[in-house]
Amino acid sequence: MANYKPDLSCQNKFIPINFAEQILPGTFEYALCYIVENKLDLSGFDAWYNNDKTGAAAYPPSVMLKIILLGYAHGLISSRRIAKACETNILFMSVSGDIQPHYTSVAGFVAKMHE
């Protein structure tokens, strides 16, 4: 009878990942990160937050903008799906710096954008 190695596809595995190496030059994710971090003036978002002395720290607007735009580019228009992608998708983890905002934070950020 043939002797085969066992199928371990249902097993979990811990793999060390360098998030910076996941975003390759020439990709949409690289261009998105470059534009948001280097070309956009995000100082207008500072007026949204009044938590310098009290309250919890807010998610950086640059990170929120990157994950929302990346989600939209991948067809994810639901805040729940974008939040889930930040937990499970390596590109979203890399773009966000492994920040995993709750879906209500994503939805709240999008809702404020009309201002």
C-alpha positions as a Markdown table, in Angstrom:
| # | Residue | x | y | z |
|---|---|---|---|---|
| 1 | Met | 0.0 | 0.0 | 0.0 |
| 2 | Ala | 1.2 | 3.5 | -0.8 |
| 3 | Asn | 2.6 | 5.6 | 2.1 |
| 4 | Tyr | 1.7 | 9.3 | 1.8 |
| 5 | Lys | 2.7 | 12.3 | 4.0 |
| 6 | Pro | -0.3 | 13.6 | 6.0 |
| 7 | Asp | -2.4 | 16.5 | 4.8 |
| 8 | Leu | -2.0 | 19.3 | 7.3 |
| 9 | Ser | -4.1 | 21.9 | 5.5 |
| 10 | Cys | -6.5 | 22.1 | 8.4 |
| 11 | Gln | -3.7 | 22.9 | 10.9 |
| 12 | Asn | -2.8 | 26.4 | 12.1 |
| 13 | Lys | 0.7 | 27.6 | 11.7 |
| 14 | Phe | 2.5 | 30.6 | 13.2 |
| 15 | Ile | 4.6 | 32.3 | 10.5 |
| 16 | Pro | 6.7 | 35.4 | 11.2 |
| 17 | Ile | 5.7 | 38.2 | 8.8 |
| 18 | Asn | 7.4 | 41.5 | 8.1 |
| 19 | Phe | 4.5 | 43.8 | 7.2 |
| 20 | Ala | 6.8 | 46.2 | 5.4 |
| 21 | Glu | 7.9 | 43.5 | 2.9 |
| 22 | Gln | 4.3 | 42.7 | 1.9 |
| 23 | Ile | 3.8 | 46.0 | 0.1 |
| 24 | Leu | 5.8 | 45.8 | -3.1 |
| 25 | Pro | 6.8 | 48.7 | -5.2 |
| 26 | Gly | 4.7 | 49.0 | -8.3 |
| 27 | Thr | 1.5 | 47.7 | -6.7 |
| 28 | Phe | -1.7 | 49.6 | -6.0 |
| 29 | Glu | -1.1 | 49.2 | -2.2 |
| 30 | Tyr | 2.4 | 50.8 | -2.5 |
| 31 | Ala | 1.0 | 53.8 | -4.5 |
| 32 | Leu | -1.9 | 54.2 | -2.1 |
| 33 | Cys | 0.5 | 54.3 | 0.9 |
| 34 | Tyr | 2.9 | 56.7 | -0.8 |
| 35 | Ile | 0.2 | 59.1 | -1.8 |
| 36 | Val | -1.6 | 59.2 | 1.5 |
| 37 | Glu | 1.6 | 59.4 | 3.6 |
| 38 | Asn | 3.5 | 61.9 | 1.3 |
| 39 | Lys | 1.2 | 63.8 | -1.0 |
| 40 | Leu | -2.0 | 64.5 | 1.0 |
| 41 | Asp | -2.5 | 67.2 | 3.6 |
| 42 | Leu | -4.3 | 65.4 | 6.4 |
| 43 | Ser | -4.2 | 68.2 | 8.9 |
| 44 | Gly | -7.9 | 68.9 | 8.3 |
| 45 | Phe | -8.7 | 65.7 | 10.2 |
| 46 | Asp | -7.2 | 67.0 | 13.4 |
| 47 | Ala | -10.2 | 69.2 | 14.0 |
| 48 | Trp | -12.3 | 66.1 | 14.3 |
| 49 | Tyr | -10.6 | 65.0 | 17.5 |
| 50 | Asn | -10.5 | 66.7 | 20.9 |
| 51 | Asn | -8.8 | 64.0 | 22.8 |
| 52 | Asp | -5.4 | 65.5 | 23.6 |
| 53 | Lys | -6.0 | 65.6 | 27.4 |
| 54 | Thr | -8.8 | 63.1 | 27.9 |
| 55 | Gly | -10.3 | 60.2 | 26.1 |
| 56 | Ala | -8.9 | 57.3 | 24.2 |
| 57 | Ala | -6.4 | 57.7 | 21.4 |
| 58 | Ala | -7.9 | 57.8 | 18.0 |
| 59 | Tyr | -6.9 | 55.8 | 14.9 |
| 60 | Pro | -4.6 | 57.8 | 12.7 |
| 61 | Pro | -6.6 | 59.4 | 9.8 |
| 62 | Ser | -3.9 | 58.2 | 7.4 |
| 63 | Val | -4.5 | 54.6 | 8.4 |
| 64 | Met | -8.3 | 54.9 | 8.2 |
| 65 | Leu | -8.1 | 56.6 | 4.8 |
| 66 | Lys | -5.7 | 53.9 | 3.5 |
| 67 | Ile | -7.8 | 50.9 | 4.6 |
| 68 | Ile | -11.0 | 52.5 | 3.4 |
| 69 | Leu | -9.6 | 53.3 | 0.0 |
| 70 | Leu | -8.0 | 49.8 | -0.3 |
| 71 | Gly | -11.3 | 48.2 | 0.7 |
| 72 | Tyr | -13.2 | 50.2 | -1.9 |
| 73 | Ala | -10.5 | 49.3 | -4.5 |
| 74 | His | -11.1 | 45.6 | -3.7 |
| 75 | Gly | -14.9 | 45.9 | -3.8 |
| 76 | Leu | -15.4 | 46.0 | 0.0 |
| 77 | Ile | -17.9 | 48.8 | 0.6 |
| 78 | Ser | -19.2 | 47.5 | 4.0 |
| 79 | Ser | -17.4 | 48.8 | 7.1 |
| 80 | Arg | -17.8 | 45.3 | 8.6 |
| 81 | Arg | -16.0 | 43.7 | 5.7 |
| 82 | Ile | -13.2 | 46.3 | 5.8 |
| 83 | Ala | -12.8 | 45.7 | 9.5 |
| 84 | Lys | -12.7 | 41.9 | 9.0 |
| 85 | Ala | -10.1 | 42.3 | 6.2 |
| 86 | Cys | -7.9 | 44.2 | 8.7 |
| 87 | Glu | -8.0 | 41.0 | 10.8 |
| 88 | Thr | -7.6 | 38.4 | 8.1 |
| 89 | Asn | -6.0 | 39.8 | 5.0 |
| 90 | Ile | -2.2 | 40.3 | 4.9 |
| 91 | Leu | -2.4 | 43.4 | 2.6 |
| 92 | Phe | -4.8 | 45.2 | 4.9 |
| 93 | Met | -2.7 | 44.2 | 7.9 |
| 94 | Ser | 0.4 | 45.6 | 6.2 |
| 95 | Val | -1.3 | 48.8 | 5.0 |
| 96 | Ser | -2.8 | 49.5 | 8.4 |
| 97 | Gly | 0.4 | 48.6 | 10.4 |
| 98 | Asp | -1.7 | 45.8 | 12.0 |
| 99 | Ile | -4.2 | 48.2 | 13.4 |
| 100 | Gln | -7.6 | 46.5 | 13.6 |
| 101 | Pro | -10.3 | 49.1 | 14.0 |
| 102 | His | -13.8 | 48.1 | 14.9 |
| 103 | Tyr | -16.4 | 48.4 | 12.1 |
| 104 | Thr | -18.1 | 51.2 | 13.9 |
| 105 | Ser | -14.9 | 53.2 | 13.8 |
| 106 | Val | -14.6 | 52.6 | 10.1 |
| 107 | Ala | -18.3 | 53.6 | 9.5 |
| 108 | Gly | -17.9 | 56.7 | 11.7 |
| 109 | Phe | -14.9 | 57.8 | 9.8 |
| 110 | Val | -16.7 | 57.5 | 6.5 |
| 111 | Ala | -19.8 | 59.2 | 7.8 |
| 112 | Lys | -17.8 | 62.2 | 8.9 |
| 113 | Met | -16.2 | 62.5 | 5.4 |
| 114 | His | -19.1 | 64.7 | 4.1 |
| 115 | Glu | -17.8 | 67.5 | 6.4 |
